[in-house]
Coordinates of C-alpha atoms in Angstrom, one line a residue:
Chain A
X1 CA -36.6 137.8 105.3
X2 CA -38.1 137.1 102.2
X3 CA -37.7 139.3 99.1
X4 CA -39.8 138.8 96.0
X5 CA -39.6 140.7 92.6
X6 CA -41.0 140.7 89.3
X7 CA -42.5 137.4 89.8
X8 CA -44.1 135.9 86.8
X9 CA -45.8 132.3 86.5
X10 CA -48.2 131.0 84.0
X11 CA -49.8 127.7 83.7
X12 CA -51.1 128.5 79.9
X13 CA -54.0 129.8 79.4
X14 CA -53.9 131.1 83.0
X15 CA -51.5 134.0 84.1
X16 CA -51.0 132.9 87.9
X17 CA -48.8 135.6 88.8
X18 CA -48.2 138.7 86.6
X19 CA -45.2 140.5 88.4
X20 CA -45.8 140.1 91.9
X21 CA -43.3 141.8 94.4
X22 CA -43.2 142.2 98.4
X23 CA -41.2 141.7 101.1
X24 CA -41.6 140.0 104.5
X25 CA -39.3 141.2 107.4
X26 CA -37.9 139.2 110.3
X27 CA -39.6 139.6 113.5
X28 CA -42.9 140.4 111.7
X29 CA -45.9 138.3 110.4
X30 CA -46.8 139.1 106.6
X31 CA -50.3 138.0 105.7
X32 CA -50.8 137.3 102.2
X33 CA -54.6 137.8 101.2
X34 CA -56.7 137.4 98.4
X35 CA -59.8 135.8 96.7
X36 CA -59.7 132.3 95.5
X37 CA -57.4 131.9 92.3
X38 CA -55.7 135.1 93.2
X39 CA -52.2 133.3 93.1
X40 CA -51.3 133.1 96.6
X41 CA -50.5 129.3 96.6
X42 CA -48.5 129.7 93.3
X43 CA -46.5 132.5 95.1
X44 CA -45.9 130.3 98.0
X45 CA -45.1 127.2 96.0
X46 CA -42.3 129.2 94.4
X47 CA -41.0 130.3 97.5
X48 CA -40.8 127.1 99.0
X49 CA -39.1 125.6 96.0
X50 CA -41.5 123.1 94.3
X51 CA -42.2 125.5 91.5
X52 CA -39.9 127.6 89.4
X53 CA -40.8 131.1 88.1
X54 CA -41.0 132.0 84.6
X55 CA -39.2 135.3 85.2
X56 CA -38.3 137.4 88.3
X57 CA -36.8 135.8 91.4
X58 CA -37.6 135.1 95.1
X59 CA -35.0 135.2 98.0
X60 CA -35.1 133.9 101.2
X61 CA -32.3 135.2 103.7
X62 CA -30.7 136.4 100.2
X63 CA -30.6 132.8 98.8
X64 CA -32.2 132.3 95.4
X65 CA -34.9 129.9 95.4
X66 CA -34.0 128.2 92.0
X67 CA -30.1 128.6 92.2
X68 CA -29.8 127.9 95.8
X69 CA -32.5 125.5 96.4
X70 CA -31.1 123.4 99.2
X71 CA -30.0 126.5 101.4
X72 CA -33.5 127.8 100.9
X73 CA -34.9 124.5 102.0
X74 CA -32.8 124.3 105.2
X75 CA -33.9 127.8 106.2
X76 CA -37.7 127.3 105.6
X77 CA -40.6 125.3 107.6
X78 CA -43.6 125.1 105.4
X79 CA -47.2 124.0 105.9
X80 CA -47.8 123.3 102.2
X81 CA -51.2 123.6 100.2
X82 CA -51.3 119.4 100.5
X83 CA -50.3 118.3 104.0
X84 CA -51.0 114.7 103.9
X85 CA -49.8 112.2 106.4
X86 CA -48.5 108.7 106.0
X87 CA -51.4 106.6 107.5
X88 CA -49.3 103.7 108.6
X89 CA -46.6 105.9 110.5
X90 CA -47.2 107.3 113.9
X91 CA -47.0 111.0 114.5
X92 CA -43.5 110.7 116.1
X93 CA -42.2 108.6 113.1
X94 CA -43.3 111.4 110.9
X95 CA -41.3 114.2 112.7
X96 CA -38.3 111.8 112.7
X97 CA -38.6 111.0 109.1
X98 CA -38.3 114.8 108.2
X99 CA -35.6 115.5 110.8
X100 CA -33.7 112.7 109.5
X101 CA -34.2 114.2 106.0
X102 CA -32.7 117.3 107.2
X103 CA -29.7 115.4 108.3
X104 CA -30.4 115.4 112.0
X105 CA -30.2 112.4 114.1
X106 CA -29.5 110.6 117.5
X107 CA -30.3 112.2 120.8
X108 CA -30.5 115.6 119.5
X109 CA -33.0 114.6 117.1
X110 CA -35.0 112.8 119.7
X111 CA -34.9 115.9 122.0
X112 CA -36.3 118.1 119.5
X113 CA -38.9 115.7 118.7
X114 CA -40.1 115.6 122.3
X115 CA -40.3 119.3 122.8
X116 CA -42.2 119.6 119.6
X117 CA -44.5 117.1 120.8
X118 CA -45.0 118.7 123.8
X119 CA -45.3 122.4 122.5
X120 CA -47.8 121.4 119.9
X121 CA -49.9 119.2 122.2
X122 CA -49.3 115.9 120.5
X123 CA -48.5 114.1 123.6
X124 CA -51.6 112.0 123.6
X125 CA -51.5 110.7 120.2
X126 CA -47.8 110.7 119.5
X127 CA -47.3 107.2 119.1
X128 CA -50.6 106.3 117.3
X129 CA -50.5 105.9 113.6
X130 CA -52.1 108.6 111.6
X131 CA -54.9 106.9 110.0
X132 CA -58.0 108.3 111.6
X133 CA -56.5 111.3 112.7
X134 CA -58.8 114.4 113.2
X135 CA -58.2 117.4 111.1
X136 CA -56.8 119.2 114.2
X137 CA -54.3 116.4 114.9
X138 CA -53.1 116.0 111.3
X139 CA -52.4 119.7 111.1
X140 CA -50.3 119.4 114.6
X141 CA -48.1 116.7 112.9
X142 CA -47.8 118.5 109.8
X143 CA -46.6 121.6 111.8
X144 CA -44.2 119.5 114.0
X145 CA -42.6 117.9 110.9
X146 CA -42.2 121.3 109.3
X147 CA -40.5 122.9 112.5
X148 CA -37.9 120.0 113.4
X149 CA -35.1 121.6 112.0
X150 CA -35.8 125.0 113.7
X151 CA -36.4 127.1 110.6
X152 CA -36.0 130.8 110.5
X153 CA -38.7 131.3 108.0
X154 CA -42.1 130.2 108.2
X155 CA -44.3 129.6 105.2
X156 CA -48.0 128.7 105.9
X157 CA -50.6 128.1 103.2
X158 CA -54.3 128.8 104.9
X159 CA -52.9 127.2 108.3
X160 CA -56.4 127.5 110.1
X161 CA -58.4 126.1 107.0
X162 CA -61.0 123.8 108.4
X163 CA -59.9 124.0 111.8
X164 CA -62.5 124.9 114.6
X165 CA -61.9 127.9 116.8
X166 CA -60.0 126.5 119.7
X167 CA -57.5 125.1 117.1
X168 CA -57.3 128.1 115.0
X169 CA -56.4 130.1 118.1
X170 CA -53.6 127.8 119.1
X171 CA -52.3 128.3 115.7
X172 CA -52.4 132.1 116.2
X173 CA -50.5 131.7 119.3
X174 CA -47.8 129.6 117.6
X175 CA -47.5 132.5 114.9
X176 CA -47.4 135.1 117.8
X177 CA -44.5 133.1 119.3
X178 CA -42.4 132.9 116.3
X179 CA -42.8 136.6 115.9
X180 CA -41.5 137.1 119.4
X181 CA -38.4 134.9 118.5
X182 CA -37.4 137.2 115.6
X183 CA -38.5 134.8 112.9
X184 CA -40.0 135.6 109.7
X185 CA -43.6 134.5 108.9
X186 CA -45.4 134.6 105.9
X187 CA -48.9 133.2 105.8
X188 CA -51.6 133.4 103.2
X189 CA -55.4 133.0 104.1
X190 CA -58.5 134.3 102.3
X191 CA -60.2 135.3 105.7
X192 CA -59.8 138.9 106.2
X193 CA -60.6 138.8 110.1
X194 CA -57.7 136.3 110.5
X195 CA -55.3 138.3 108.7
X196 CA -56.1 141.5 110.4
X197 CA -55.9 139.7 113.8
X198 CA -52.5 138.0 113.2
X199 CA -50.5 140.0 110.6
X200 CA -48.3 142.9 111.0
X201 CA -48.5 143.8 107.4
X202 CA -50.9 142.7 104.8
X203 CA -50.2 142.1 101.0
X204 CA -53.4 141.9 99.1
X205 CA -53.5 139.9 96.1
X206 CA -56.1 139.8 92.9
X207 CA -55.7 138.0 89.7
X208 CA -51.9 137.4 90.0
X209 CA -51.0 140.9 91.0
X210 CA -50.5 142.9 94.4
X211 CA -53.1 145.5 94.6
X212 CA -52.2 147.0 98.0
X213 CA -49.6 146.5 100.8
X214 CA -49.6 147.8 104.2
X215 CA -50.6 147.8 107.8
X216 CA -54.3 147.1 108.6
X217 CA -54.7 150.7 109.5
X218 CA -53.2 152.1 106.5
X219 CA -55.4 150.1 104.3
X220 CA -58.6 151.1 106.1
X221 CA -57.6 154.6 105.6
X222 CA -56.7 154.0 102.0
X223 CA -60.1 152.5 101.2
X224 CA -61.9 155.1 103.2
X225 CA -64.1 152.2 105.3
X226 CA -64.0 150.9 108.7
X227 CA -65.3 147.6 107.8
X228 CA -62.7 144.8 106.8
X229 CA -64.8 143.0 104.5
X230 CA -65.5 146.0 102.5
X231 CA -62.0 147.0 102.7
X232 CA -61.0 143.6 100.9
X233 CA -63.8 143.5 98.3
X234 CA -62.7 147.3 97.4
X235 CA -59.0 146.4 97.2
X236 CA -59.7 143.4 95.1
X237 CA -62.2 144.6 92.8
X238 CA -64.6 142.1 93.7
X239 CA -68.2 142.2 94.4
X240 CA -70.5 140.0 96.5
X241 CA -70.8 137.3 93.9
X242 CA -69.6 133.9 93.0
Chain B
X1 CA -26.3 112.0 99.9
X2 CA -26.5 108.2 100.5
X3 CA -27.5 108.7 104.0
X4 CA -30.6 110.3 103.0
X5 CA -31.4 107.8 100.3
X6 CA -31.0 105.3 103.1
X7 CA -33.4 107.4 105.3
X8 CA -36.2 107.3 102.4
X9 CA -35.5 103.6 101.7
X10 CA -35.7 102.7 105.3
X11 CA -39.2 104.8 105.7
X12 CA -40.7 103.2 102.6
X13 CA -39.7 99.6 103.9
X14 CA -40.9 100.2 107.5
X15 CA -44.1 101.9 106.1
X16 CA -45.1 99.3 103.5
X17 CA -44.2 96.4 105.6
X18 CA -47.0 97.8 107.7
X19 CA -49.4 97.3 104.8
X20 CA -51.3 94.1 104.3
X21 CA -51.6 94.8 100.6
X22 CA -47.7 95.2 99.9
X23 CA -46.9 92.2 102.0
X24 CA -49.7 90.3 100.1
X25 CA -48.2 91.1 96.7
X26 CA -44.5 90.5 97.9
X27 CA -45.0 87.4 100.2
X28 CA -48.0 85.7 99.5
X29 CA -48.7 86.0 95.7
X30 CA -45.5 84.3 95.0
X31 CA -46.7 81.4 96.6
X32 CA -49.5 80.7 94.1
X33 CA -47.4 79.8 91.1
X34 CA -45.5 77.1 93.1
X35 CA -48.6 75.9 94.9
X36 CA -50.6 75.3 91.4
X37 CA -47.6 73.7 89.5
X38 CA -46.9 71.5 92.7
X39 CA -50.7 70.2 92.8
X40 CA -50.5 69.6 88.8
X41 CA -47.1 67.9 89.0
X42 CA -48.2 65.5 91.9
X43 CA -51.7 64.9 90.1
X44 CA -49.7 63.9 87.0
X45 CA -47.2 61.7 88.8
X46 CA -50.1 59.8 90.7
X47 CA -51.9 59.1 87.3
X48 CA -48.9 58.0 85.5
X49 CA -47.6 55.8 88.1
X50 CA -51.0 54.2 89.0
X51 CA -51.5 53.3 85.2
X52 CA -47.8 51.8 85.2
X53 CA -48.5 49.8 88.1
X54 CA -48.3 45.7 87.3
X55 CA -51.9 45.0 88.5
X56 CA -53.6 46.8 85.7
X57 CA -57.3 46.1 85.1
X58 CA -58.7 45.5 81.8
X59 CA -62.4 44.8 81.1
X60 CA -63.0 42.5 78.2
X61 CA -66.5 42.3 76.5
X62 CA -67.1 38.6 75.4
X63 CA -63.8 37.4 76.5
X64 CA -64.7 33.8 76.2
X65 CA -64.4 34.4 72.3
X66 CA -60.8 34.9 72.7
X67 CA -59.7 32.5 75.5
X68 CA -55.8 32.4 74.1
X69 CA -56.0 36.4 74.3
X70 CA -57.5 36.2 78.0
X71 CA -54.9 33.7 79.1
X72 CA -52.2 35.6 77.6
X73 CA -53.3 38.8 79.4
X74 CA -53.6 37.2 82.8
X75 CA -50.4 35.8 82.5
X76 CA -49.0 39.2 82.1
X77 CA -50.6 40.1 85.3
X78 CA -53.7 41.8 83.9
X79 CA -56.7 41.6 85.9
X80 CA -59.5 40.7 83.2
X81 CA -62.8 41.8 84.4
X82 CA -66.6 41.6 82.8
X83 CA -67.1 44.7 80.8
X84 CA -70.1 47.1 81.3
X85 CA -73.1 46.6 78.9
X86 CA -72.6 49.8 76.9
X87 CA -68.7 50.3 76.7
X88 CA -68.6 53.4 74.8
X89 CA -71.0 55.2 77.3
X90 CA -69.2 53.7 80.3
X91 CA -65.9 54.8 78.9
X92 CA -67.2 58.4 77.9
X93 CA -68.5 58.7 81.5
X94 CA -65.3 57.7 82.9
X95 CA -66.8 54.8 85.0
X96 CA -63.7 52.5 83.3
X97 CA -60.7 53.8 81.7
X98 CA -60.7 51.1 78.8
X99 CA -62.7 48.3 77.5
X100 CA -61.7 45.6 75.0
X101 CA -64.5 44.2 72.7
X102 CA -64.1 41.0 71.0
X103 CA -66.4 40.8 67.9
X104 CA -68.5 37.7 67.2
X105 CA -66.6 36.8 64.1
X106 CA -63.4 36.5 66.2
X107 CA -63.4 33.0 66.9
X108 CA -63.8 31.9 63.4
X109 CA -61.4 34.3 61.7
X110 CA -58.8 33.6 64.2
X111 CA -59.2 29.8 63.8
X112 CA -59.0 30.4 60.0
X113 CA -55.9 32.0 60.2
X114 CA -57.2 35.2 59.0
X115 CA -56.9 39.0 60.3
X116 CA -59.4 39.1 63.3
X117 CA -60.5 42.5 64.8
X118 CA -60.6 43.6 68.3
X119 CA -62.0 46.7 69.4
X120 CA -60.5 48.9 72.0
X121 CA -62.7 51.6 73.7
X122 CA -60.8 54.4 75.6
X123 CA -61.0 58.3 76.1
X124 CA -57.5 59.4 75.3
X125 CA -58.6 62.9 76.4
X126 CA -58.3 61.7 79.9
X127 CA -54.6 61.1 81.3
X128 CA -55.4 57.8 83.0
X129 CA -57.3 56.9 79.5
X130 CA -54.2 57.7 77.6
X131 CA -51.8 55.5 79.8
X132 CA -54.3 52.8 79.7
X133 CA -54.6 52.8 76.1
X134 CA -50.7 52.9 75.6
X135 CA -50.5 49.8 77.9
X136 CA -53.3 48.0 76.4
X137 CA -51.7 48.8 72.9
X138 CA -48.3 47.4 74.0
X139 CA -49.8 44.1 75.3
X140 CA -51.8 43.4 72.3
X141 CA -48.6 44.1 70.2
X142 CA -47.0 41.3 72.3
X143 CA -49.8 39.0 71.6
X144 CA -50.0 39.8 67.9
X145 CA -46.3 38.9 67.7
X146 CA -46.6 35.8 69.7
X147 CA -49.5 34.5 67.5
X148 CA -47.8 35.8 64.2
X149 CA -44.5 34.0 65.4
X150 CA -46.4 30.7 66.1
X151 CA -48.0 30.8 62.7
X152 CA -44.8 31.3 60.9
X153 CA -43.0 28.7 62.6
X154 CA -45.5 26.2 61.8
X155 CA -44.9 26.9 58.2
X156 CA -41.2 26.0 58.7
X157 CA -39.8 29.6 58.5
X158 CA -37.2 30.8 61.1
X159 CA -38.7 33.8 62.9
X160 CA -35.6 35.4 63.5
X161 CA -35.2 35.9 59.7
X162 CA -38.3 38.1 59.6
X163 CA -37.6 40.1 62.6
X164 CA -34.1 41.9 62.1
X165 CA -34.9 44.2 65.0
X166 CA -36.2 43.8 68.4
X167 CA -36.7 47.1 69.8
X168 CA -36.6 47.2 73.6
X169 CA -36.9 51.1 74.9
X170 CA -36.1 52.2 78.2
X171 CA -37.4 55.5 79.0
X172 CA -35.7 57.0 81.8
X173 CA -37.9 60.0 82.2
X174 CA -41.1 57.6 82.2
X175 CA -43.3 58.6 85.1
X176 CA -42.0 62.0 85.6
X177 CA -41.9 62.9 81.7
X178 CA -45.1 64.6 81.7
X179 CA -44.4 66.5 85.0
X180 CA -41.0 67.6 83.4
X181 CA -42.7 69.3 80.7
X182 CA -45.0 71.1 83.4
X183 CA -41.6 72.4 85.1
X184 CA -41.3 74.7 81.6
X185 CA -44.0 76.7 83.4
X186 CA -41.5 77.9 85.9
X187 CA -39.9 80.7 83.5
X188 CA -43.1 82.5 82.7
X189 CA -44.4 82.2 86.4
X190 CA -41.1 83.5 87.6
X191 CA -41.2 86.5 85.1
X192 CA -44.7 87.3 86.1
X193 CA -43.9 87.4 89.7
X194 CA -40.8 89.4 89.3
X195 CA -42.8 91.8 87.5
X196 CA -45.4 91.8 90.2
X197 CA -43.5 92.1 93.6
X198 CA -42.9 95.6 93.8
X199 CA -45.7 97.0 92.0
X200 CA -47.8 98.2 95.0
X201 CA -44.9 99.8 96.3
X202 CA -44.0 101.8 93.0
X203 CA -47.7 102.9 93.0
X204 CA -47.9 103.5 96.9
X205 CA -44.6 105.6 97.0
X206 CA -45.4 107.8 94.0
X207 CA -49.1 108.1 92.8
X208 CA -50.2 107.1 96.3
X209 CA -47.8 109.8 97.9
X210 CA -49.2 112.4 95.7
X211 CA -52.8 111.5 96.2
X212 CA -52.4 111.3 100.0
X213 CA -50.9 114.9 99.8
X214 CA -47.7 114.0 101.2
X215 CA -45.5 114.5 98.3
X216 CA -45.5 118.4 98.2
X217 CA -44.0 118.4 101.7
X218 CA -41.6 115.7 101.2
X219 CA -40.2 117.7 98.4
X220 CA -39.4 120.8 100.4
X221 CA -36.9 118.9 102.4
X222 CA -33.1 119.6 101.5
X223 CA -32.7 116.6 99.5
X224 CA -32.3 116.0 95.8
X225 CA -35.5 114.9 94.0
X226 CA -33.5 112.1 92.3
X227 CA -32.4 111.1 95.7
X228 CA -35.8 110.9 97.1
X229 CA -36.7 108.8 93.9
X230 CA -33.8 106.5 94.5
X231 CA -34.6 105.9 98.0
X232 CA -38.3 104.9 97.0
X233 CA -36.9 102.9 94.1
X234 CA -34.5 100.8 96.3
X235 CA -37.3 99.9 98.4
X236 CA -39.5 98.7 95.7
X237 CA -36.4 96.8 94.6
X238 CA -36.1 95.3 97.9
X239 CA -39.6 93.9 98.0
X240 CA -39.4 92.7 94.5
X241 CA -36.2 90.7 95.5
X242 CA -38.2 89.3 98.5
X243 CA -41.0 88.3 96.2
X244 CA -38.6 86.5 93.7
X245 CA -36.6 84.9 96.7
X246 CA -39.8 83.7 98.1
X247 CA -41.3 82.2 95.1
X248 CA -38.0 80.3 94.4
X249 CA -37.8 78.7 98.0
X250 CA -41.7 77.7 97.4
X251 CA -40.8 75.9 94.2
X252 CA -38.0 74.1 95.9
X253 CA -40.4 73.1 98.5
X254 CA -43.2 72.0 96.6
X255 CA -41.0 70.2 93.8
X256 CA -39.5 68.0 96.7
X257 CA -42.7 67.3 98.2
X258 CA -44.9 66.9 95.0
X259 CA -42.7 64.4 93.1
X260 CA -41.2 62.9 96.3
X261 CA -37.9 64.0 95.2
X262 CA -37.9 62.2 91.8
X263 CA -37.7 65.3 89.9
X264 CA -34.3 66.3 88.8
X265 CA -35.0 70.1 89.3
X266 CA -35.7 69.8 92.7
X267 CA -32.4 68.5 93.5
X268 CA -30.8 71.5 91.5
X269 CA -32.8 74.2 92.9
X270 CA -30.6 74.6 96.1
X271 CA -30.1 77.6 98.3
X272 CA -26.8 78.2 96.6
X273 CA -28.9 78.0 93.0
X274 CA -31.6 80.3 94.6
X275 CA -29.1 82.9 95.4
X276 CA -27.4 82.5 91.8
X277 CA -30.8 83.0 90.1
X278 CA -31.6 86.2 92.4
X279 CA -28.3 87.7 91.4
X280 CA -28.7 86.7 87.7
X281 CA -32.1 88.4 87.7
X282 CA -31.4 91.2 89.7
X283 CA -30.9 93.5 86.4
X284 CA -34.2 92.3 85.3
X285 CA -35.8 93.3 88.9
X286 CA -34.2 96.8 88.2
X287 CA -35.9 97.1 84.8
X288 CA -39.1 95.9 86.4
X289 CA -39.0 98.6 89.2
X290 CA -37.9 101.1 86.6
X291 CA -40.9 100.4 84.4
X292 CA -43.2 100.6 87.3
X293 CA -41.7 103.6 88.4
X294 CA -42.0 105.4 85.1
X295 CA -45.7 104.4 84.8
X296 CA -46.6 105.3 88.4
X297 CA -45.1 108.8 88.1
X298 CA -46.6 109.7 84.8
X299 CA -50.2 108.5 85.8
X300 CA -52.5 111.0 87.6
X301 CA -54.0 108.7 90.2
X302 CA -53.5 105.6 92.3
X303 CA -56.5 104.0 90.1
X304 CA -54.8 104.8 86.9
X305 CA -51.5 103.5 87.7
X306 CA -52.8 100.2 89.2
X307 CA -54.9 99.8 85.9
X308 CA -51.7 99.9 83.9
X309 CA -49.3 98.1 86.2
X310 CA -51.8 95.3 86.9
X311 CA -51.4 94.3 83.2
X312 CA -47.8 94.8 82.8
X313 CA -46.4 91.6 84.2
X314 CA -48.4 89.6 81.8
X315 CA -46.7 91.1 78.8
X316 CA -43.0 90.0 79.5
X317 CA -44.2 86.6 80.8
X318 CA -46.0 85.8 77.6
X319 CA -43.0 84.9 75.6
X320 CA -42.3 82.3 78.2
X321 CA -45.6 81.0 78.1
X322 CA -45.1 80.3 74.3
X323 CA -42.1 78.7 75.0
X324 CA -43.7 75.9 77.0
X325 CA -45.1 74.4 73.8
X326 CA -42.6 75.6 71.3
X327 CA -39.0 75.8 72.9
X328 CA -36.4 77.6 70.8
X329 CA -32.7 77.4 70.6
X330 CA -31.0 80.5 72.3
X331 CA -29.2 82.7 70.2
X332 CA -26.9 85.6 71.3
X333 CA -29.2 88.5 70.1
X334 CA -31.8 86.8 72.5
X335 CA -29.6 87.4 75.4
X336 CA -29.9 91.1 74.8
X337 CA -33.6 91.3 75.5
X338 CA -34.7 92.0 79.1
X339 CA -37.2 89.3 80.3
X340 CA -36.8 87.2 77.3
X341 CA -33.1 86.2 77.8
X342 CA -33.9 85.6 81.7
X343 CA -36.7 83.3 80.4
X344 CA -34.5 81.1 78.2
X345 CA -31.8 80.9 80.8
X346 CA -34.2 79.7 83.4
X347 CA -35.5 77.3 80.8
X348 CA -32.1 75.9 80.1
X349 CA -31.7 75.8 84.0
X350 CA -34.9 74.0 84.3
X351 CA -34.1 71.3 81.7
X352 CA -30.9 70.6 83.5
X353 CA -28.3 72.3 81.1
X354 CA -25.5 74.2 82.2
X355 CA -25.8 78.1 81.7
X356 CA -23.1 79.5 79.1
X357 CA -21.2 82.2 81.2
X358 CA -21.1 84.2 78.1
X359 CA -25.0 84.3 77.8
X360 CA -25.4 85.1 81.5
X361 CA -22.9 87.9 81.4
X362 CA -24.7 89.4 78.0
X363 CA -28.3 89.1 79.7
X364 CA -27.1 90.6 83.0
X365 CA -25.3 93.5 81.4
X366 CA -27.9 94.3 78.6
X367 CA -30.6 94.4 81.3
X368 CA -28.3 96.6 83.5
X369 CA -27.8 99.1 80.6
X370 CA -31.7 99.1 80.2
X371 CA -32.3 99.5 83.9
X372 CA -29.9 102.4 84.2
X373 CA -31.7 104.2 81.2
X374 CA -35.3 103.6 83.0
X375 CA -33.7 105.0 86.2
X376 CA -32.5 108.0 84.6
X377 CA -35.8 108.7 82.8
X378 CA -37.4 108.3 86.4
X379 CA -35.0 110.7 88.0
X380 CA -35.9 113.1 85.0
X381 CA -39.6 112.7 85.7
X382 CA -39.3 113.4 89.2
X383 CA -37.3 116.6 88.6
X384 CA -40.4 118.1 86.6
X385 CA -42.5 120.8 88.2
X386 CA -45.5 118.5 87.2
X387 CA -44.5 115.7 89.5
X388 CA -46.8 117.4 92.4
X389 CA -49.9 117.7 89.9
X390 CA -49.3 114.3 88.3
X391 CA -49.4 113.6 84.6

């Protein structure tokens, strides 16, 4: 469960977030969408505790992302904006490292690692070093290390960015599975079709503000169009230009 | 929290021990100083001991003009050989080390009891030339005294009255003297290596981690940022300690073999002494890694960090290089300066002096205070939002 209200953040002279408020409920997938530079990544970075808001607050399961940072970190699994691996560690060692940083260890941790390697389809390259991994392989390992502590809330920044159709579908399936388990999923994307296909609710951002929230059907009705892309452009006040 | 710090430490040590560059800096670079010094010392000792050998060869031009001198030299075990046609160019080209030239007026002046000249051609810029020149000068001095004594005695004066002093010097250092001076290169080489050993780790675990994009996900784990920093710091310290220990052992090995065990320092540099030096300089290692972390954290990229940190080791090594040629007497305030105090202490150790415990304590505690301040600054830098962006 994620609650955000009055979130402001500036990187002078840019006002990255200008009073952002939204909710993401358990058992639902919430899609944060907006054009490049809308503030999606900044909003997520505040949620996953690496940035502090200038004002306003973000709460995850009731814990404040600034004051209860450790509690928040224990409850979130994150695919952040930068998601690099260590070239000299194997896939399995990546997951083990994060597990240990979460205080896990022993047979319990190894069991979790084996399960994740199986679920995410890492088996073939589990004991290979990360140097030379493909984008898809890298993404799987980044996912696995984010899930090792079985977090209730999932924050994904452009989870399918750069992936081929097959890998993207696998990610969508994964997200759908978390929804069924009653977890809270918040992901951001700039691809309208993806958000419409995966998300239960959509939060549309533009220039650091929330410009619309609701289900796909509600937003289509509101903009009086049946075309997703046209709806997106209409809501964000953008035209077909650079 | 200490368990998490250990988790980070362990990961960085394993990760970097798989990295050729980290290993090169920590385990191979430290061998270079001892290797170069070992070669220099054995070369010097070879030359000096060869020059001192009994069978010195001396080229004498027109030796028939001074038969007395030639006989004197041969009695002293010198092998007198004919001189090259052009003594000066032969010496300059290094074909012979030294040539003694007897001018044509020597026989008449010598017989008349006047001062006769002898020309000695040598190249003092070459170590063997210098050794030969000293040897030849000593021999000529002896001959001078012998002739002089004979002439005075023939005039009925007792030579003892005119020679109140007969100076016989015994130089215990003798052959190893120049080699001992080279030993003063040990402190600057040591300091340079100490500031070099962990550099690669400091960069790799900080700017490198940011550039790889693995820093942001790491920071999301439920671990305090200072604890992440400390784990990485300890890993860099571990590699620094390894580099220092490897270098000291290499010094011990090269000095033993280079000088054939004649160097006093080789005897002193035992395993216990190496452990003592590592312990004594541990606070300085902490300072070095602290500086490396601060620079690696505030620079924006791997390359930028590498540029600054590549030059860093030279700075604390410079005083030690100056001290090779112009030693100073250690004062208490000097023991307060990290790097400088360790340079002085190690210099004293190399000279075979006993280190005053008060100086060691002052050096260690002042460096420790500096190190703790640097660690606090690094921890503060790690806590800034800017960390994920750099700068």
